[in-house]
Amino acid sequence: MPRQFFVGGNFKMNPISRGQKESIISVLNSADLDSTTEIVIAPPSLYLIPLKDTVRSELQVSAQNCYFKDSGAFTGEISPAQLVDAGIPYVILGHSERRTLFHETSEFVAQKTKAALNATLKVILCVGETLPERETGQTAVVVQKQLQAVVDVLQESDWGGVVIAYEPVWAIGTGKVATSAQAQEAHLDIRTFLSQAVSPAVAENTRIIYGGSVTAANCKELSTQPDVDGFLVGGASLKPEFVNIINARRN
Ligand code: PGA
């Protein structure tokens, strides 16, 4: 079975007004979207439920984070059980902004991944190296370490609910996109790692998407790489060009 192309829009802490949100959604709701692409948008949590109710049915909605407990005294957190109850199918975990700005360790990300999957959420699991790590040849080691923490807590059957987003930190929000060769090399390394650390079937079936300064201008070439199964898009997901990225594999 070929892996279904996957495009996620990570709105981060944007937009700042409901008017802007409505204009992004009206572009998506009226666009001609490739029906073979799985499309997920991840707005700030306060927009999850209204967006789920107003976007066209082909678009799924994702949280940008969650905690690992079902309920309790955890001020400011959202639980996997609450997301499931609200009809939200996906959550992004381990984004580099959470790892860096909010000091999330790989073990913490793994714990949250396990809890989210147990609650029946699907997880967009982000990994990626910093510029100094790339420049000192540590990309594969760093990414494998981030993944190993997750491998350690998941069962083989859990992987059906995981999409891995390879997002080099130096490419996020910088306008410096990885070349298609750099992306392909990192994605193949991840697939090879999954094959050894989990199983060949999981390696073959898991979508590995690229994130970091993806735009309408660079998405087509990246999408031709055999191990690039889609994108996680930040800045460009707030613009009409997100439609072109969703349709990257068309023509
Ligand atoms: P960017 O962000 O597309 O703005 O670089 C990607 C991401 O953080 O997921």
PDB file of C-alpha atoms and ligand atoms in Angstrom:
ATOM      1  CA  MET A   1       0.000   0.000   0.000  1.00  0.00           C
ATOM      2  CA  PRO A   2       1.499   3.382  -0.920  1.00  0.00           C
ATOM      3  CA  ARG A   3       1.711   5.799   1.997  1.00  0.00           C
ATOM      4  CA  GLN A   4      -0.981   8.490   1.751  1.00  0.00           C
ATOM      5  CA  PHE A   5       0.465  11.973   1.225  1.00  0.00           C
ATOM      6  CA  PHE A   6      -0.051  14.050   4.380  1.00  0.00           C
ATOM      7  CA  VAL A   7      -0.039  17.826   4.772  1.00  0.00           C
ATOM      8  CA  GLY A   8      -0.390  19.467   8.171  1.00  0.00           C
ATOM      9  CA  GLY A   9      -0.791  23.168   8.878  1.00  0.00           C
ATOM     10  CA  ASN A  10       0.684  24.218  12.206  1.00  0.00           C
ATOM     11  CA  PHE A  11      -0.833  27.621  12.956  1.00  0.00           C
ATOM     12  CA  LYS A  12       1.278  27.927  16.159  1.00  0.00           C
ATOM     13  CA  MET A  13       0.082  30.911  18.276  1.00  0.00           C
ATOM     14  CA  ASN A  14      -1.608  32.493  15.225  1.00  0.00           C
ATOM     15  CA  PRO A  15      -3.809  34.106  14.083  1.00  0.00           C
ATOM     16  CA  ILE A  16      -4.427  36.818  16.646  1.00  0.00           C
ATOM     17  CA  SER A  17      -7.960  37.654  15.581  1.00  0.00           C
ATOM     18  CA  ARG A  18     -11.058  35.645  14.778  1.00  0.00           C
ATOM     19  CA  GLY A  19     -11.389  37.615  11.540  1.00  0.00           C
ATOM     20  CA  GLN A  20      -8.005  36.390  10.313  1.00  0.00           C
ATOM     21  CA  LYS A  21      -8.921  32.844  11.287  1.00  0.00           C
ATOM     22  CA  GLU A  22     -12.132  33.074   9.293  1.00  0.00           C
ATOM     23  CA  SER A  23     -10.316  34.256   6.177  1.00  0.00           C
ATOM     24  CA  ILE A  24      -7.804  31.365   6.317  1.00  0.00           C
ATOM     25  CA  ILE A  25     -10.658  28.911   6.686  1.00  0.00           C
ATOM     26  CA  SER A  26     -12.731  30.423   3.914  1.00  0.00           C
ATOM     27  CA  VAL A  27      -9.769  30.019   1.516  1.00  0.00           C
ATOM     28  CA  LEU A  28      -9.464  26.348   2.484  1.00  0.00           C
ATOM     29  CA  ASN A  29     -13.189  25.714   2.407  1.00  0.00           C
ATOM     30  CA  SER A  30     -13.544  27.024  -1.135  1.00  0.00           C
ATOM     31  CA  ALA A  31     -10.290  25.679  -2.626  1.00  0.00           C
ATOM     32  CA  ASP A  32      -9.861  22.821  -5.071  1.00  0.00           C
ATOM     33  CA  LEU A  33      -7.939  20.377  -2.845  1.00  0.00           C
ATOM     34  CA  ASP A  34      -6.258  17.138  -3.900  1.00  0.00           C
ATOM     35  CA  SER A  35      -8.578  14.461  -2.555  1.00  0.00           C
ATOM     36  CA  THR A  36      -5.682  12.006  -2.224  1.00  0.00           C
ATOM     37  CA  THR A  37      -3.902  14.170   0.383  1.00  0.00           C
ATOM     38  CA  GLU A  38      -4.685  13.731   4.076  1.00  0.00           C
ATOM     39  CA  ILE A  39      -5.041  17.286   5.412  1.00  0.00           C
ATOM     40  CA  VAL A  40      -4.802  18.336   9.046  1.00  0.00           C
ATOM     41  CA  ILE A  41      -4.825  21.850  10.494  1.00  0.00           C
ATOM     42  CA  ALA A  42      -3.595  22.630  13.996  1.00  0.00           C
ATOM     43  CA  PRO A  43      -4.979  25.900  15.348  1.00  0.00           C
ATOM     44  CA  PRO A  44      -4.477  27.250  18.880  1.00  0.00           C
ATOM     45  CA  SER A  45      -6.547  25.202  21.310  1.00  0.00           C
ATOM     46  CA  LEU A  46      -9.303  27.766  21.791  1.00  0.00           C
ATOM     47  CA  TYR A  47     -10.173  27.437  18.080  1.00  0.00           C
ATOM     48  CA  LEU A  48     -10.185  23.631  17.938  1.00  0.00           C
ATOM     49  CA  ILE A  49     -13.901  23.060  18.442  1.00  0.00           C
ATOM     50  CA  PRO A  50     -15.223  25.994  16.370  1.00  0.00           C
ATOM     51  CA  LEU A  51     -12.852  25.060  13.552  1.00  0.00           C
ATOM     52  CA  LYS A  52     -13.824  21.419  13.610  1.00  0.00           C
ATOM     53  CA  ASP A  53     -17.425  22.558  13.190  1.00  0.00           C
ATOM     54  CA  THR A  54     -16.775  24.971  10.326  1.00  0.00           C
ATOM     55  CA  VAL A  55     -14.134  23.373   8.113  1.00  0.00           C
ATOM     56  CA  ARG A  56     -15.116  21.126   5.253  1.00  0.00           C
ATOM     57  CA  SER A  57     -15.250  17.449   6.092  1.00  0.00           C
ATOM     58  CA  GLU A  58     -12.007  16.568   4.254  1.00  0.00           C
ATOM     59  CA  LEU A  59     -10.017  18.699   6.719  1.00  0.00           C
ATOM     60  CA  GLN A  60      -9.139  17.216  10.082  1.00  0.00           C
ATOM     61  CA  VAL A  61      -8.203  19.253  13.114  1.00  0.00           C
ATOM     62  CA  SER A  62      -5.213  18.727  15.405  1.00  0.00           C
ATOM     63  CA  ALA A  63      -4.158  20.061  18.783  1.00  0.00           C
ATOM     64  CA  GLN A  64      -0.645  21.497  19.019  1.00  0.00           C
ATOM     65  CA  ASN A  65       0.122  19.782  22.317  1.00  0.00           C
ATOM     66  CA  CYS A  66      -1.421  17.802  25.168  1.00  0.00           C
ATOM     67  CA  TYR A  67      -0.489  16.462  28.585  1.00  0.00           C
ATOM     68  CA  PHE A  68      -0.219  12.786  29.522  1.00  0.00           C
ATOM     69  CA  LYS A  69      -2.833  12.657  32.310  1.00  0.00           C
ATOM     70  CA  ASP A  70      -6.583  12.353  31.702  1.00  0.00           C
ATOM     71  CA  SER A  71      -7.622  15.004  34.250  1.00  0.00           C
ATOM     72  CA  GLY A  72      -6.553  16.693  37.453  1.00  0.00           C
ATOM     73  CA  ALA A  73      -4.683  19.662  38.878  1.00  0.00           C
ATOM     74  CA  PHE A  74      -2.545  20.567  35.856  1.00  0.00           C
ATOM     75  CA  THR A  75      -3.288  24.236  35.231  1.00  0.00           C
ATOM     76  CA  GLY A  76      -3.069  25.265  31.609  1.00  0.00           C
ATOM     77  CA  GLU A  77      -2.951  21.753  30.168  1.00  0.00           C
ATOM     78  CA  ILE A  78      -5.313  19.830  27.880  1.00  0.00           C
ATOM     79  CA  SER A  79      -5.670  16.071  28.194  1.00  0.00           C
ATOM     80  CA  PRO A  80      -5.798  13.428  25.471  1.00  0.00           C
ATOM     81  CA  ALA A  81      -9.188  12.305  26.836  1.00  0.00           C
ATOM     82  CA  GLN A  82     -10.570  15.841  26.507  1.00  0.00           C
ATOM     83  CA  LEU A  83      -9.369  16.080  22.899  1.00  0.00           C
ATOM     84  CA  VAL A  84     -10.964  12.744  22.046  1.00  0.00           C
ATOM     85  CA  ASP A  85     -14.209  13.788  23.747  1.00  0.00           C
ATOM     86  CA  ALA A  86     -14.204  16.996  21.685  1.00  0.00           C
ATOM     87  CA  GLY A  87     -13.831  14.977  18.471  1.00  0.00           C
ATOM     88  CA  ILE A  88     -10.258  16.114  17.757  1.00  0.00           C
ATOM     89  CA  PRO A  89      -8.398  13.278  16.023  1.00  0.00           C
ATOM     90  CA  TYR A  90      -4.752  14.463  16.025  1.00  0.00           C
ATOM     91  CA  VAL A  91      -2.173  16.084  18.276  1.00  0.00           C
ATOM     92  CA  ILE A  92       1.282  17.472  17.458  1.00  0.00           C
ATOM     93  CA  LEU A  93       3.884  16.417  20.029  1.00  0.00           C
ATOM     94  CA  GLY A  94       7.575  17.175  20.420  1.00  0.00           C
ATOM     95  CA  HIS A  95       7.652  20.270  18.261  1.00  0.00           C
ATOM     96  CA  SER A  96      11.079  21.904  18.547  1.00  0.00           C
ATOM     97  CA  GLU A  97       9.500  25.052  19.968  1.00  0.00           C
ATOM     98  CA  ARG A  98       8.163  22.955  22.842  1.00  0.00           C
ATOM     99  CA  ARG A  99      11.434  21.096  23.249  1.00  0.00           C
ATOM    100  CA  THR A 100      13.454  24.327  23.280  1.00  0.00           C
ATOM    101  CA  LEU A 101      11.256  27.069  24.760  1.00  0.00           C
ATOM    102  CA  PHE A 102       9.325  24.824  27.148  1.00  0.00           C
ATOM    103  CA  HIS A 103      12.156  22.414  27.964  1.00  0.00           C
ATOM    104  CA  GLU A 104      10.346  19.243  26.954  1.00  0.00           C
ATOM    105  CA  THR A 105      12.687  16.256  27.024  1.00  0.00           C
ATOM    106  CA  SER A 106      12.469  13.328  24.634  1.00  0.00           C
ATOM    107  CA  GLU A 107      11.294  11.133  27.525  1.00  0.00           C
ATOM    108  CA  PHE A 108       8.471  13.570  28.336  1.00  0.00           C
ATOM    109  CA  VAL A 109       7.479  13.725  24.655  1.00  0.00           C
ATOM    110  CA  ALA A 110       7.494   9.914  24.582  1.00  0.00           C
ATOM    111  CA  GLN A 111       5.285   9.710  27.676  1.00  0.00           C
ATOM    112  CA  LYS A 112       2.794  12.114  26.096  1.00  0.00           C
ATOM    113  CA  THR A 113       2.905  10.206  22.794  1.00  0.00           C
ATOM    114  CA  LYS A 114       2.042   6.962  24.553  1.00  0.00           C
ATOM    115  CA  ALA A 115      -0.805   8.607  26.497  1.00  0.00           C
ATOM    116  CA  ALA A 116      -2.218  10.247  23.368  1.00  0.00           C
ATOM    117  CA  LEU A 117      -2.156   6.975  21.415  1.00  0.00           C
ATOM    118  CA  ASN A 118      -3.733   5.104  24.337  1.00  0.00           C
ATOM    119  CA  ALA A 119      -6.550   7.640  24.256  1.00  0.00           C
ATOM    120  CA  THR A 120      -6.976   6.909  20.483  1.00  0.00           C
ATOM    121  CA  LEU A 121      -5.504  10.188  19.260  1.00  0.00           C
ATOM    122  CA  LYS A 122      -3.158  10.117  16.292  1.00  0.00           C
ATOM    123  CA  VAL A 123       0.185  11.822  16.837  1.00  0.00           C
ATOM    124  CA  ILE A 124       2.320  14.031  14.625  1.00  0.00           C
ATOM    125  CA  LEU A 125       5.656  13.411  16.328  1.00  0.00           C
ATOM    126  CA  CYS A 126       8.289  16.050  15.584  1.00  0.00           C
ATOM    127  CA  VAL A 127      12.035  15.444  15.604  1.00  0.00           C
ATOM    128  CA  GLY A 128      14.993  17.356  14.231  1.00  0.00           C
ATOM    129  CA  GLU A 129      18.495  18.654  14.795  1.00  0.00           C
ATOM    130  CA  THR A 130      19.858  22.154  15.450  1.00  0.00           C
ATOM    131  CA  LEU A 131      22.334  23.842  13.118  1.00  0.00           C
ATOM    132  CA  PRO A 132      25.406  23.108  15.298  1.00  0.00           C
ATOM    133  CA  GLU A 133      24.310  19.474  15.487  1.00  0.00           C
ATOM    134  CA  ARG A 134      24.035  19.283  11.695  1.00  0.00           C
ATOM    135  CA  GLU A 135      27.346  21.063  11.184  1.00  0.00           C
ATOM    136  CA  THR A 136      29.102  18.575  13.452  1.00  0.00           C
ATOM    137  CA  GLY A 137      27.599  15.591  11.623  1.00  0.00           C
ATOM    138  CA  GLN A 138      25.239  14.575  14.425  1.00  0.00           C
ATOM    139  CA  THR A 139      21.908  14.785  12.581  1.00  0.00           C
ATOM    140  CA  ALA A 140      21.191  11.057  12.481  1.00  0.00           C
ATOM    141  CA  VAL A 141      22.340  10.469  16.065  1.00  0.00           C
ATOM    142  CA  VAL A 142      20.234  13.316  17.467  1.00  0.00           C
ATOM    143  CA  VAL A 143      17.108  12.285  15.581  1.00  0.00           C
ATOM    144  CA  GLN A 144      17.560   8.632  16.543  1.00  0.00           C
ATOM    145  CA  LYS A 145      17.908   9.592  20.195  1.00  0.00           C
ATOM    146  CA  GLN A 146      14.654  11.562  20.021  1.00  0.00           C
ATOM    147  CA  LEU A 147      12.947   8.595  18.366  1.00  0.00           C
ATOM    148  CA  GLN A 148      14.486   5.960  20.634  1.00  0.00           C
ATOM    149  CA  ALA A 149      12.714   7.473  23.650  1.00  0.00           C
ATOM    150  CA  VAL A 150       9.418   6.899  21.836  1.00  0.00           C
ATOM    151  CA  VAL A 151      10.401   3.439  20.582  1.00  0.00           C
ATOM    152  CA  ASP A 152      11.093   2.500  24.210  1.00  0.00           C
ATOM    153  CA  VAL A 153       7.502   3.136  25.329  1.00  0.00           C
ATOM    154  CA  LEU A 154       5.381   2.126  22.299  1.00  0.00           C
ATOM    155  CA  GLN A 155       4.191  -1.278  21.175  1.00  0.00           C
ATOM    156  CA  GLU A 156       4.696  -2.121  17.518  1.00  0.00           C
ATOM    157  CA  SER A 157       0.933  -1.792  16.951  1.00  0.00           C
ATOM    158  CA  ASP A 158       0.949   1.796  18.305  1.00  0.00           C
ATOM    159  CA  TRP A 159       2.952   3.022  15.310  1.00  0.00           C
ATOM    160  CA  GLY A 160      -0.114   2.933  13.065  1.00  0.00           C
ATOM    161  CA  GLY A 161      -1.199   6.136  14.819  1.00  0.00           C
ATOM    162  CA  VAL A 162       2.065   8.012  14.357  1.00  0.00           C
ATOM    163  CA  VAL A 163       3.185  10.401  11.621  1.00  0.00           C
ATOM    164  CA  ILE A 164       6.806  11.473  12.053  1.00  0.00           C
ATOM    165  CA  ALA A 165       7.643  15.071  11.162  1.00  0.00           C
ATOM    166  CA  TYR A 166      11.332  15.601  10.443  1.00  0.00           C
ATOM    167  CA  GLU A 167      11.835  19.298  11.140  1.00  0.00           C
ATOM    168  CA  PRO A 168      15.429  20.552  11.206  1.00  0.00           C
ATOM    169  CA  VAL A 169      15.402  23.346  13.783  1.00  0.00           C
ATOM    170  CA  TRP A 170      17.548  25.585  11.549  1.00  0.00           C
ATOM    171  CA  ALA A 171      14.863  25.452   8.853  1.00  0.00           C
ATOM    172  CA  ILE A 172      11.858  26.309  11.038  1.00  0.00           C
ATOM    173  CA  GLY A 173      10.603  29.814  10.436  1.00  0.00           C
ATOM    174  CA  THR A 174      13.927  30.872   8.926  1.00  0.00           C
ATOM    175  CA  GLY A 175      13.195  30.739   5.203  1.00  0.00           C
ATOM    176  CA  LYS A 176      16.136  28.300   4.921  1.00  0.00           C
ATOM    177  CA  VAL A 177      14.531  25.129   3.627  1.00  0.00           C
ATOM    178  CA  ALA A 178      16.443  21.835   3.601  1.00  0.00           C
ATOM    179  CA  THR A 179      17.427  20.788   0.099  1.00  0.00           C
ATOM    180  CA  SER A 180      15.464  17.871  -1.250  1.00  0.00           C
ATOM    181  CA  ALA A 181      18.645  15.769  -0.959  1.00  0.00           C
ATOM    182  CA  GLN A 182      19.085  16.727   2.716  1.00  0.00           C
ATOM    183  CA  ALA A 183      15.441  15.925   3.442  1.00  0.00           C
ATOM    184  CA  GLN A 184      15.579  12.612   1.581  1.00  0.00           C
ATOM    185  CA  GLU A 185      18.764  11.563   3.401  1.00  0.00           C
ATOM    186  CA  ALA A 186      17.291  12.352   6.839  1.00  0.00           C
ATOM    187  CA  HIS A 187      13.982  10.654   6.011  1.00  0.00           C
ATOM    188  CA  LEU A 188      15.714   7.527   4.740  1.00  0.00           C
ATOM    189  CA  ASP A 189      17.842   7.447   7.910  1.00  0.00           C
ATOM    190  CA  ILE A 190      14.653   7.604   9.983  1.00  0.00           C
ATOM    191  CA  ARG A 191      13.045   4.812   7.948  1.00  0.00           C
ATOM    192  CA  THR A 192      16.143   2.651   8.288  1.00  0.00           C
ATOM    193  CA  PHE A 193      16.200   3.315  12.025  1.00  0.00           C
ATOM    194  CA  LEU A 194      12.501   2.350  12.359  1.00  0.00           C
ATOM    195  CA  SER A 195      13.156  -0.822  10.431  1.00  0.00           C
ATOM    196  CA  GLN A 196      15.869  -1.869  12.878  1.00  0.00           C
ATOM    197  CA  ALA A 197      14.380  -0.458  16.090  1.00  0.00           C
ATOM    198  CA  VAL A 198      10.722  -1.427  15.511  1.00  0.00           C
ATOM    199  CA  SER A 199      10.064  -3.516  12.389  1.00  0.00           C
ATOM    200  CA  PRO A 200      10.382  -3.404   8.597  1.00  0.00           C
ATOM    201  CA  ALA A 201       6.574  -3.142   8.307  1.00  0.00           C
ATOM    202  CA  VAL A 202       6.419  -0.090  10.575  1.00  0.00           C
ATOM    203  CA  ALA A 203       9.286   1.484   8.633  1.00  0.00           C
ATOM    204  CA  GLU A 204       7.471   0.897   5.358  1.00  0.00           C
ATOM    205  CA  ASN A 205       4.066   2.130   6.515  1.00  0.00           C
ATOM    206  CA  THR A 206       4.915   5.153   8.689  1.00  0.00           C
ATOM    207  CA  ARG A 207       4.537   8.522   7.026  1.00  0.00           C
ATOM    208  CA  ILE A 208       7.642  10.714   7.420  1.00  0.00           C
ATOM    209  CA  ILE A 209       6.813  14.306   6.569  1.00  0.00           C
ATOM    210  CA  TYR A 210       9.162  17.267   6.239  1.00  0.00           C
ATOM    211  CA  GLY A 211       8.764  20.598   8.021  1.00  0.00           C
ATOM    212  CA  GLY A 212      10.816  23.787   7.939  1.00  0.00           C
ATOM    213  CA  SER A 213      10.154  26.749   5.636  1.00  0.00           C
ATOM    214  CA  VAL A 214       8.005  24.760   3.216  1.00  0.00           C
ATOM    215  CA  THR A 215       6.394  27.060   0.646  1.00  0.00           C
ATOM    216  CA  ALA A 216       4.453  26.780  -2.600  1.00  0.00           C
ATOM    217  CA  ALA A 217       7.749  27.419  -4.392  1.00  0.00           C
ATOM    218  CA  ASN A 218       9.780  24.577  -2.848  1.00  0.00           C
ATOM    219  CA  CYS A 219       7.157  21.921  -2.059  1.00  0.00           C
ATOM    220  CA  LYS A 220       6.967  20.272  -5.464  1.00  0.00           C
ATOM    221  CA  GLU A 221      10.612  19.259  -5.608  1.00  0.00           C
ATOM    222  CA  LEU A 222      10.621  18.053  -1.994  1.00  0.00           C
ATOM    223  CA  SER A 223       7.483  16.021  -2.675  1.00  0.00           C
ATOM    224  CA  THR A 224       9.194  14.027  -5.421  1.00  0.00           C
ATOM    225  CA  GLN A 225      11.619  12.449  -2.926  1.00  0.00           C
ATOM    226  CA  PRO A 226      10.745   8.803  -2.283  1.00  0.00           C
ATOM    227  CA  ASP A 227      10.819   9.069   1.517  1.00  0.00           C
ATOM    228  CA  VAL A 228       9.109  12.457   1.812  1.00  0.00           C
ATOM    229  CA  ASP A 229       5.464  11.606   2.502  1.00  0.00           C
ATOM    230  CA  GLY A 230       4.190  15.128   2.996  1.00  0.00           C
ATOM    231  CA  PHE A 231       4.758  18.293   4.984  1.00  0.00           C
ATOM    232  CA  LEU A 232       4.206  20.047   8.275  1.00  0.00           C
ATOM    233  CA  VAL A 233       3.804  23.695   7.370  1.00  0.00           C
ATOM    234  CA  GLY A 234       4.045  26.654   9.735  1.00  0.00           C
ATOM    235  CA  GLY A 235       4.101  30.166   8.273  1.00  0.00           C
ATOM    236  CA  ALA A 236       2.792  29.218   4.827  1.00  0.00           C
ATOM    237  CA  SER A 237      -0.206  27.395   6.323  1.00  0.00           C
ATOM    238  CA  LEU A 238      -1.644  30.807   7.237  1.00  0.00           C
ATOM    239  CA  LYS A 239      -1.539  31.952   3.605  1.00  0.00           C
ATOM    240  CA  PRO A 240      -3.472  31.015   0.464  1.00  0.00           C
ATOM    241  CA  GLU A 241      -0.335  29.211  -0.813  1.00  0.00           C
ATOM    242  CA  PHE A 242      -1.131  26.430   1.704  1.00  0.00           C
ATOM    243  CA  VAL A 243      -3.535  25.191  -0.980  1.00  0.00           C
ATOM    244  CA  ASN A 244      -0.621  24.743  -3.408  1.00  0.00           C
ATOM    245  CA  ILE A 245       1.303  22.788  -0.776  1.00  0.00           C
ATOM    246  CA  ILE A 246      -1.683  20.478  -0.172  1.00  0.00           C
ATOM    247  CA  ASN A 247      -1.764  19.956  -3.951  1.00  0.00           C
ATOM    248  CA  ALA A 248       2.049  19.484  -4.260  1.00  0.00           C
ATOM    249  CA  ARG A 249       1.768  16.021  -5.770  1.00  0.00           C
ATOM    250  CA  ARG A 250      -0.790  17.065  -8.367  1.00  0.00           C
ATOM    251  CA  ASN A 251       0.340  17.262 -12.065  1.00  0.00           C
TER     252      ASN A 251
HETATM  253  P1  PGA B   1       7.669  26.935   9.198  1.00  0.00           P
HETATM  254  O1  PGA B   1       7.319  26.063  10.494  1.00  0.00           O
HETATM  255  O2  PGA B   1       6.957  26.303   8.033  1.00  0.00           O
HETATM  256  O3  PGA B   1       7.155  28.318   9.520  1.00  0.00           O
HETATM  257  O4  PGA B   1       9.151  26.903   9.030  1.00  0.00           O
HETATM  258  C1  PGA B   1       7.220  24.660  10.420  1.00  0.00           C
HETATM  259  C2  PGA B   1       6.866  24.093  11.752  1.00  0.00           C
HETATM  260  O5  PGA B   1       7.320  24.620  12.781  1.00  0.00           O
HETATM  261  O6  PGA B   1       6.125  23.100  11.846  1.00  0.00           O
END
